[in-house]
Short mmCIF file of C-alpha atoms and ligand atoms in Angstrom, two decimals:
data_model
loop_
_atom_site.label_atom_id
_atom_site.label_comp_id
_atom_site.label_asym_id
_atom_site.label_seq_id
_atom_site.Cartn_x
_atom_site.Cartn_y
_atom_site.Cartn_z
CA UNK A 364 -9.56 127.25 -380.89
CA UNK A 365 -12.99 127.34 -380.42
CA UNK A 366 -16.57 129.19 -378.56
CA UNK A 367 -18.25 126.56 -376.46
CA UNK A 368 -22.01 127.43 -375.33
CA UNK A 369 -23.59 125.65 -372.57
CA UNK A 370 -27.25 126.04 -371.70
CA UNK A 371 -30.85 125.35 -371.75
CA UNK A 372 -32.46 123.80 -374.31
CA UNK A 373 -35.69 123.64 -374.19
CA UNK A 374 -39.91 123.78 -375.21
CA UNK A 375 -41.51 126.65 -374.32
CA UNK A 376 -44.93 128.03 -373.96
CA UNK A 377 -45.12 131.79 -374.46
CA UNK A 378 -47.93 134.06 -374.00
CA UNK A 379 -48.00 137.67 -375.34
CA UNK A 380 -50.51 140.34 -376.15
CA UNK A 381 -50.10 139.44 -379.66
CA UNK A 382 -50.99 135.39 -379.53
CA UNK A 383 -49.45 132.12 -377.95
CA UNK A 384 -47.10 130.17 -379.24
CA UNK A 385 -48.17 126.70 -377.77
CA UNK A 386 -44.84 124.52 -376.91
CA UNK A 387 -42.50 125.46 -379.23
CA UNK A 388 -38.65 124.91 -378.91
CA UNK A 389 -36.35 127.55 -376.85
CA UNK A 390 -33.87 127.06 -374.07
CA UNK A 391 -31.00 129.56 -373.98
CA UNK A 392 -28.31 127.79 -375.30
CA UNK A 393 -30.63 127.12 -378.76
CA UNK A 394 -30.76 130.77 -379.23
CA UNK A 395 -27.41 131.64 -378.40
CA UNK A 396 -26.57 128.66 -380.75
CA UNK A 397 -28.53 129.77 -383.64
CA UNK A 398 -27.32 133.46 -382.97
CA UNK A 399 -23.53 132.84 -382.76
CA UNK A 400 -23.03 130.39 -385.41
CA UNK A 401 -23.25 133.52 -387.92
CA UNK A 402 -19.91 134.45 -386.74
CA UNK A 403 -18.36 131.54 -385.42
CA UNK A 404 -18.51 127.55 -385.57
CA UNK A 405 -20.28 126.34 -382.03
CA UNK A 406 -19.62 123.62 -379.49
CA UNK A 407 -22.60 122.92 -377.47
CA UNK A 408 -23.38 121.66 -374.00
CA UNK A 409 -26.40 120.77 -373.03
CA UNK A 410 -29.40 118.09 -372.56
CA UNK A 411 -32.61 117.05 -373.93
CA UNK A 412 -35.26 114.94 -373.40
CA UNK A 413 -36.32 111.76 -375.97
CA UNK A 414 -39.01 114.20 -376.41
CA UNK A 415 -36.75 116.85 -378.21
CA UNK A 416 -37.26 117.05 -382.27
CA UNK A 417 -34.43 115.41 -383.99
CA UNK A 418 -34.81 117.67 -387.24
CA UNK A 419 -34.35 120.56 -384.80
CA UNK A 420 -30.67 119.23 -384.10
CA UNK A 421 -30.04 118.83 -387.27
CA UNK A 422 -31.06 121.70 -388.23
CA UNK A 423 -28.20 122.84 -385.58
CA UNK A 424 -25.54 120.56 -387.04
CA UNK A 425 -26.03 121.86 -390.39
CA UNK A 426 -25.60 125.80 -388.75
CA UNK A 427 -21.87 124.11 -387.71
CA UNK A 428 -22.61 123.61 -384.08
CA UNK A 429 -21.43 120.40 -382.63
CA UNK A 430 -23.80 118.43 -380.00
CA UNK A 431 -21.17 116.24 -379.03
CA UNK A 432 -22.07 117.21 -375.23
CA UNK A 433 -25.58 117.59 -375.84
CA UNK A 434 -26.63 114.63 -373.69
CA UNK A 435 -29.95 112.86 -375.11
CA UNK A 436 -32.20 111.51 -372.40
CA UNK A 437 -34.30 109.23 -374.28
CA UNK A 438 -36.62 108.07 -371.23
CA UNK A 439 -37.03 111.66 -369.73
CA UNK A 440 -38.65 114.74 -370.70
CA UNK A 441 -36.78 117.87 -371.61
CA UNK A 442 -36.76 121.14 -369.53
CA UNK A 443 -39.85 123.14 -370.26
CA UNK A 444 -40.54 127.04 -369.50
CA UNK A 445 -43.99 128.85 -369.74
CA UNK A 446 -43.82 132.63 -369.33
CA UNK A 447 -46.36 135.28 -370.10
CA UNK A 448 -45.87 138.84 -371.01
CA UNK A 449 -47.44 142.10 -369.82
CA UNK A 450 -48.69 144.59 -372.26
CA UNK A 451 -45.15 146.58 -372.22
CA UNK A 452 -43.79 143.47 -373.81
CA UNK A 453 -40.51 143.97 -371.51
CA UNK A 454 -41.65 142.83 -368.35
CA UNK A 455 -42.75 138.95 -368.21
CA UNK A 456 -44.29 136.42 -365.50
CA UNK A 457 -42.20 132.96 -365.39
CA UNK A 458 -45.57 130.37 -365.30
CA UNK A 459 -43.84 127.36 -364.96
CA UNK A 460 -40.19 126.14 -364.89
CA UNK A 461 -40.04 122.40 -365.26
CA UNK A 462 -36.70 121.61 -364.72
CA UNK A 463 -37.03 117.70 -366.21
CA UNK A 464 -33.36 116.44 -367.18
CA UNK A 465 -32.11 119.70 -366.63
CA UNK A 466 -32.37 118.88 -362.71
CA UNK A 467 -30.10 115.91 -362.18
CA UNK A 468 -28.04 117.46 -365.19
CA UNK A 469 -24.25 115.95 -365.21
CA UNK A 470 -22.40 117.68 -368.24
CA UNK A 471 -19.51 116.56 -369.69
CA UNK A 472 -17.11 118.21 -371.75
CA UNK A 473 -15.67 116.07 -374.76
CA UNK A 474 -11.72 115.58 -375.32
CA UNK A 475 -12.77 117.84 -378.97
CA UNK A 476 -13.94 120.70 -376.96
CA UNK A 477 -10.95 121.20 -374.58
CA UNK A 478 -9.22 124.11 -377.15
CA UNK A 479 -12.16 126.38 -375.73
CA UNK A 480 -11.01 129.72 -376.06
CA UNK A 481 -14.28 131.70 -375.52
CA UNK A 482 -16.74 130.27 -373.06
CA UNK A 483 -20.30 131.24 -372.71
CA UNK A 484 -21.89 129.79 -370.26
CA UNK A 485 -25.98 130.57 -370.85
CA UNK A 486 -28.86 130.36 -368.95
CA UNK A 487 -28.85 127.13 -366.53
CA UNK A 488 -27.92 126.03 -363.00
CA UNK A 489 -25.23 127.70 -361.40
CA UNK A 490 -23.32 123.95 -360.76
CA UNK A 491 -23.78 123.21 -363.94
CA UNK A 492 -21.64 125.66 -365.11
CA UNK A 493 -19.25 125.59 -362.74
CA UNK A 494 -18.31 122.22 -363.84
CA UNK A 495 -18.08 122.89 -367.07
CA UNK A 496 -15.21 125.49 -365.65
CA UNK A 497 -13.36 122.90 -363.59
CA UNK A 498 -13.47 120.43 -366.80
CA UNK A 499 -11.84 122.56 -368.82
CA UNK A 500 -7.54 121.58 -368.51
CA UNK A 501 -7.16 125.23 -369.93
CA UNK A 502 -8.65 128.66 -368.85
CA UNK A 503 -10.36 129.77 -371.81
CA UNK A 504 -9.04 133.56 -372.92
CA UNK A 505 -12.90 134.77 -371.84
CA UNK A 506 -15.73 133.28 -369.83
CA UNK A 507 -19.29 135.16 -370.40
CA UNK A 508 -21.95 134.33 -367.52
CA UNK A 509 -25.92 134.71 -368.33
CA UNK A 510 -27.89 133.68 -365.49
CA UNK A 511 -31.41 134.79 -364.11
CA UNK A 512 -33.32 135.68 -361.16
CA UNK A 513 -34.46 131.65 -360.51
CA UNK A 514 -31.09 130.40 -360.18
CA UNK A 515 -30.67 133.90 -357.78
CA UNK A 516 -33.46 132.81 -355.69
CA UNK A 517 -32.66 128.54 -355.47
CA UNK A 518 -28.82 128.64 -355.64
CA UNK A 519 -27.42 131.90 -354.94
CA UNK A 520 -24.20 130.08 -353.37
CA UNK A 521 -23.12 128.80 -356.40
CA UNK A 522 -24.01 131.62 -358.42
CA UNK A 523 -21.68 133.56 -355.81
CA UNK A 524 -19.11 131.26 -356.82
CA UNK A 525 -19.21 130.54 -360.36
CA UNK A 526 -19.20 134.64 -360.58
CA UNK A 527 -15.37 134.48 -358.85
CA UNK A 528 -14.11 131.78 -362.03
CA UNK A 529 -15.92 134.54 -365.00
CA UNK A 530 -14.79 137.66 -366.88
CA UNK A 531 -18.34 139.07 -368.14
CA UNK A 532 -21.23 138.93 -366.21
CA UNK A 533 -24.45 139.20 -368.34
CA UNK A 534 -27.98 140.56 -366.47
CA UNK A 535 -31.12 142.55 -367.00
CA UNK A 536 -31.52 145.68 -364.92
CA UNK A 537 -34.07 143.72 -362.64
CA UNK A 538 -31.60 141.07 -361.82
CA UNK A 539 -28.83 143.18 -361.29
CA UNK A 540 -30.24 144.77 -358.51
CA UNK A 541 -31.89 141.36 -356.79
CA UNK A 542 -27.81 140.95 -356.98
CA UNK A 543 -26.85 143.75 -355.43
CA UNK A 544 -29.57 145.07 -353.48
CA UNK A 545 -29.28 148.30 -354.61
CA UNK A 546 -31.73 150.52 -356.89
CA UNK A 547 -29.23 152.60 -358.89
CA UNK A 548 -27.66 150.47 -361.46
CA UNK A 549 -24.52 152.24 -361.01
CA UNK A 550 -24.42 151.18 -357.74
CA UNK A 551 -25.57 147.79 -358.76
CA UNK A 552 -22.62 147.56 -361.10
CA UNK A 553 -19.88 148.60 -358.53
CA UNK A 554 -21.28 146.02 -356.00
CA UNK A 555 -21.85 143.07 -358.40
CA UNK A 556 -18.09 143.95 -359.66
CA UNK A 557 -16.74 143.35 -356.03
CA UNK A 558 -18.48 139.64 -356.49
CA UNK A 559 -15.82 138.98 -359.66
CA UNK A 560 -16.76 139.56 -363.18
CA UNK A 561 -14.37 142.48 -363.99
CA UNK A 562 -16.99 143.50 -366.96
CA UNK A 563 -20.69 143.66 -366.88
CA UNK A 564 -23.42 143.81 -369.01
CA UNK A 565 -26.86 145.25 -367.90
CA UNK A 566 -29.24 144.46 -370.57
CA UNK A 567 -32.68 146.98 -370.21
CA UNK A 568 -34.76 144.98 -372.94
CA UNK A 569 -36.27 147.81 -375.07
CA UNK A 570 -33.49 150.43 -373.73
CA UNK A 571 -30.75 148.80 -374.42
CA UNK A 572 -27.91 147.37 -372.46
CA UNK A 573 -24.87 149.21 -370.64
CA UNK A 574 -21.53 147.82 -370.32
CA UNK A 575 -19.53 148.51 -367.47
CA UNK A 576 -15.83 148.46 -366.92
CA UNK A 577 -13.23 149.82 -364.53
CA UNK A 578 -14.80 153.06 -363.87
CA UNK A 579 -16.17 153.47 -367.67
CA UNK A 580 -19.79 153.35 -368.80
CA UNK A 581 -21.01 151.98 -372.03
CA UNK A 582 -24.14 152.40 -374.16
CA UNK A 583 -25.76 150.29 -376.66
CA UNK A 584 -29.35 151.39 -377.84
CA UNK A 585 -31.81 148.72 -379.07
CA UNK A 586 -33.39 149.32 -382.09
CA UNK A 587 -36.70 150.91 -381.65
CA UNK A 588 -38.84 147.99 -384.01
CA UNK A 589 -42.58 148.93 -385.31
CA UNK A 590 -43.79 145.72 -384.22
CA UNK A 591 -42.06 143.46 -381.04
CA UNK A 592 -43.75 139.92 -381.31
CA UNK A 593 -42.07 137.68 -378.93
CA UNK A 594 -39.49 139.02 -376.53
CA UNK A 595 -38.20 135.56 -375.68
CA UNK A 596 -34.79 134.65 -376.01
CA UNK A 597 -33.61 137.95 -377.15
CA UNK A 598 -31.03 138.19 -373.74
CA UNK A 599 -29.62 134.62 -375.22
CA UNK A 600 -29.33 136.09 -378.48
CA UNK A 601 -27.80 139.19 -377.31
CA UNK A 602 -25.51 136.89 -375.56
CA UNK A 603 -24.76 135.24 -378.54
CA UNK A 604 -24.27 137.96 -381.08
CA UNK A 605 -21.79 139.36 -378.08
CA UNK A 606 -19.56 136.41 -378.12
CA UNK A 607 -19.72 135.58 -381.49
CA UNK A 608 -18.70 138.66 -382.45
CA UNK A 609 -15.42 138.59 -379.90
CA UNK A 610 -14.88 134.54 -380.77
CA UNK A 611 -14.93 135.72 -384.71
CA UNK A 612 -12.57 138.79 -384.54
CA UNK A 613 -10.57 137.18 -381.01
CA UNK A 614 -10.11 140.62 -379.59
CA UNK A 615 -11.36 141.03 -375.94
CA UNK A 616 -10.52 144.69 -375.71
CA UNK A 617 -13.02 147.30 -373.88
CA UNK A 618 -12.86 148.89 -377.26
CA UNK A 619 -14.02 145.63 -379.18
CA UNK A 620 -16.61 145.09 -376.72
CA UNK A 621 -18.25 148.01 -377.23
CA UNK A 622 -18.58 146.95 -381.04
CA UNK A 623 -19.50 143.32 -379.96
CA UNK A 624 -22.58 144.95 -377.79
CA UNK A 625 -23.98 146.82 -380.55
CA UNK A 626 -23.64 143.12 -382.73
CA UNK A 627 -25.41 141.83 -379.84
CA UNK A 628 -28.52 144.63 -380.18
CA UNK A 629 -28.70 143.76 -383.78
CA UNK A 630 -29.47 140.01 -383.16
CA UNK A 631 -31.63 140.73 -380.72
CA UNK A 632 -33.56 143.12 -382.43
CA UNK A 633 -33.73 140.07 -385.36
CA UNK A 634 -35.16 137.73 -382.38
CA UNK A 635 -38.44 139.75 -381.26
CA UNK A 636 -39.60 140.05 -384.45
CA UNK A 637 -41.13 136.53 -384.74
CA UNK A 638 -42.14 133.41 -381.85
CA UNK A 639 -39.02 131.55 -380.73
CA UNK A 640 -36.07 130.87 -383.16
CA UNK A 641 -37.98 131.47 -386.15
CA UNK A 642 -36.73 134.89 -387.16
CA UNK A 643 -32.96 133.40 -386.21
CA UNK A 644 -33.30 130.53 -388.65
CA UNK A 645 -33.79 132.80 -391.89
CA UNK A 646 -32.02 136.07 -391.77
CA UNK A 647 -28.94 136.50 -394.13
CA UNK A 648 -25.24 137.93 -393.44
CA UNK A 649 -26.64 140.48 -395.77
CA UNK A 650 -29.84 141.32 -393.18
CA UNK A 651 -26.91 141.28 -390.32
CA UNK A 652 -25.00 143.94 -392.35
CA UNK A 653 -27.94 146.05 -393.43
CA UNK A 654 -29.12 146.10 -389.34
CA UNK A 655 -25.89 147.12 -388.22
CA UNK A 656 -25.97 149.92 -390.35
CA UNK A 657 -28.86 151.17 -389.16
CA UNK A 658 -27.44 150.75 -385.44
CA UNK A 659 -24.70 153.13 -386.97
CA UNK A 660 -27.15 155.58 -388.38
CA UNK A 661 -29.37 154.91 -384.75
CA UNK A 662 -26.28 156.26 -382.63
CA UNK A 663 -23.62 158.54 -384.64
CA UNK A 664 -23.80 162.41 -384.32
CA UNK A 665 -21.64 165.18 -384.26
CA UNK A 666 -21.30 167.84 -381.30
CA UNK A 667 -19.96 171.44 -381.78
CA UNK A 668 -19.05 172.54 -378.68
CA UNK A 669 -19.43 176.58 -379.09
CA UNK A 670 -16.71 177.86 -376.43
P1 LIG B 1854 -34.48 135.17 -372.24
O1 LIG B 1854 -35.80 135.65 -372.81
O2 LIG B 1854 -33.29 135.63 -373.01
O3 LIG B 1854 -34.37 135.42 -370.77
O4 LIG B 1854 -34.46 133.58 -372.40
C1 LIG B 1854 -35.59 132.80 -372.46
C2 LIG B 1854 -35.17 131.34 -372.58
O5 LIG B 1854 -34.58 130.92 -371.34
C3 LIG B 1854 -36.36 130.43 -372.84
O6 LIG B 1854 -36.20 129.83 -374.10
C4 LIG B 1854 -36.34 129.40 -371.71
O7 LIG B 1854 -36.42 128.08 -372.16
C5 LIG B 1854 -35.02 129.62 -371.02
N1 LIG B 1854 -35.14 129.58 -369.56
C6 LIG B 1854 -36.15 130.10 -368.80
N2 LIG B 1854 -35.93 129.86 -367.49
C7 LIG B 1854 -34.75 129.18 -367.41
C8 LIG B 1854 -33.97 128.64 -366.33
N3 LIG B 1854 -34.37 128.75 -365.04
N4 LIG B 1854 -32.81 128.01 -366.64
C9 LIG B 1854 -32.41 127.90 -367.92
N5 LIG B 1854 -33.09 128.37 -368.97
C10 LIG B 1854 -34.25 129.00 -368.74
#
């Protein structure tokens, strides 16, 4: 039984207050790849260009993530992303989306990933994903959506219906109401519930993310960090800590997912601290552990309620 991750992967150019990063590797699937395979071995879909470093999949392979349906391109150039971000470090201005092989993108799911149990299906083309869906012979026990305001705005057809086939829709606040049309996110949740995820995520970057389910409201805080350096990737890593976590322990209870969103703020928290994947490629399960105590210490009080 295993957590397949399809996505991006990707060079990116990122430009904050704090510096630029030039191109330097990204793509959603890499950080949900790097993220996860703390808790969890990882089967990854995806493609890259001839252009894409070799040592960086190895560097993958060694983290026990299979790229047997990573698709290498050799004659083509892999997708590339530019954003910069404005001084609040939360909100950010896509530059450039070069789509590359990520527009004619055909994946195919190996024989050796077909005892998917967990699917998270990152950051890339609504059809994409919804063909990784239809591949599968078995419907995995939980199917996790990220998507973003692009695909919203070039294929919001398929986005409609990949979010019928899904269980947990993942979006920031600003996407979830592009979605919905609708300002509160309450509102926004109800609506984008009616379109089929029966859970969702609202991720609020520096304020956390809310999980939402039948009627009940969840709240994860992110960890207030002295310095943010690069904000990129830290929804994929969320993403990633949040499946990992469920993949690892195989419980898909409300109850677990309230743990697996606080695992989630924890990685993220990890991923803003330096440009791209760096900060993912070095922490320890000891720096994990140490983290999510301090998310404990972050949230827990007591409340006498004098009658
Ligand atoms: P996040 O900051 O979590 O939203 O993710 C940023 C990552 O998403 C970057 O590494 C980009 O390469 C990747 N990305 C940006 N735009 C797209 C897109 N339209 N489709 C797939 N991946 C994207």
């Amino acid at each position: 039984m295993s957590l397949v991750v399809v996505g991006s992967m990707a060079f990116d150019d990122i430009e904050t207050p704090f510096g630029k990063s030039n191109k330097i590797v990204g793509g959603a699937a890499t950080y949900i790849a790097w993220c996860a395979s703390n808790f969890t071995g990882v089967k990854q879909i995806s493609v890259v260009g001839g252009d894409f470093p070799e040592e960086e999949l190895e560097a993958l392979t060694e983290r026990n993530v299979l790229l047997e349906g990573v698709q290498i391109k050799k004659d083509e150039k892999s997708f590339f992303w530019a954003g910069r971000y404005h001084s609040d470090m939360n909100t950010r201005d896509t530059l450039i989306t070069e789509l590359n092989v990520l527009g004619d993108f055909n994946p195919v799911v190996p024989e050796s990933y077909q005892d998917c149990e967990f699917l998270m299906l990152g950051n890339l083309s609504p059809a994409v994903q919804l063909s990784v869906i239809n591949q599968l012979k078995n419907k995995p026990k939980l199917i996790v959506l990220d998507t973003m305001n692009f695909w919203m705005n070039v294929a919001m057809d398929d986005l409609k219906k990949v979010l019928l086939k899904i269980d947990v829709l993942l979006v920031n606040d600003s996407e979830a109401r592009e979605l919905s049309g609708e300002f509160s996110l309450v509102k926004a949740a109800a609506k984008i519930m009616e379109m089929g995820p029966k859970y969702l995520i609202i991720k609020k970057g520096e304020h956390g993310a809310l999980l939402f389910y039948n009627g009940q409201v969840f709240y994860a805080p992110a960890l207030p960090l002295e310095d943010v350096f690069d904000p990129t990737g830290a929804g994929d890593t969320f993403a990633g800590g949040f499946i990992g976590h469920l993949a690892k322990t195989k419980d898909i209870s409300f109850e677990n997912m309230k743990t697996a969103i606080i695992v989630g703020s924890a990685m993220a928290s990890f991923c803003v601290e330096k440009f791209g994947v760096q900060r993912l490629k070095e922490i320890s399960k000891n720096d994990i552990d140490e983290r999510l105590q301090e998310f404990v210490q972050l949230v827990s009080f007591d409340i006498d309620l004098v009658s």
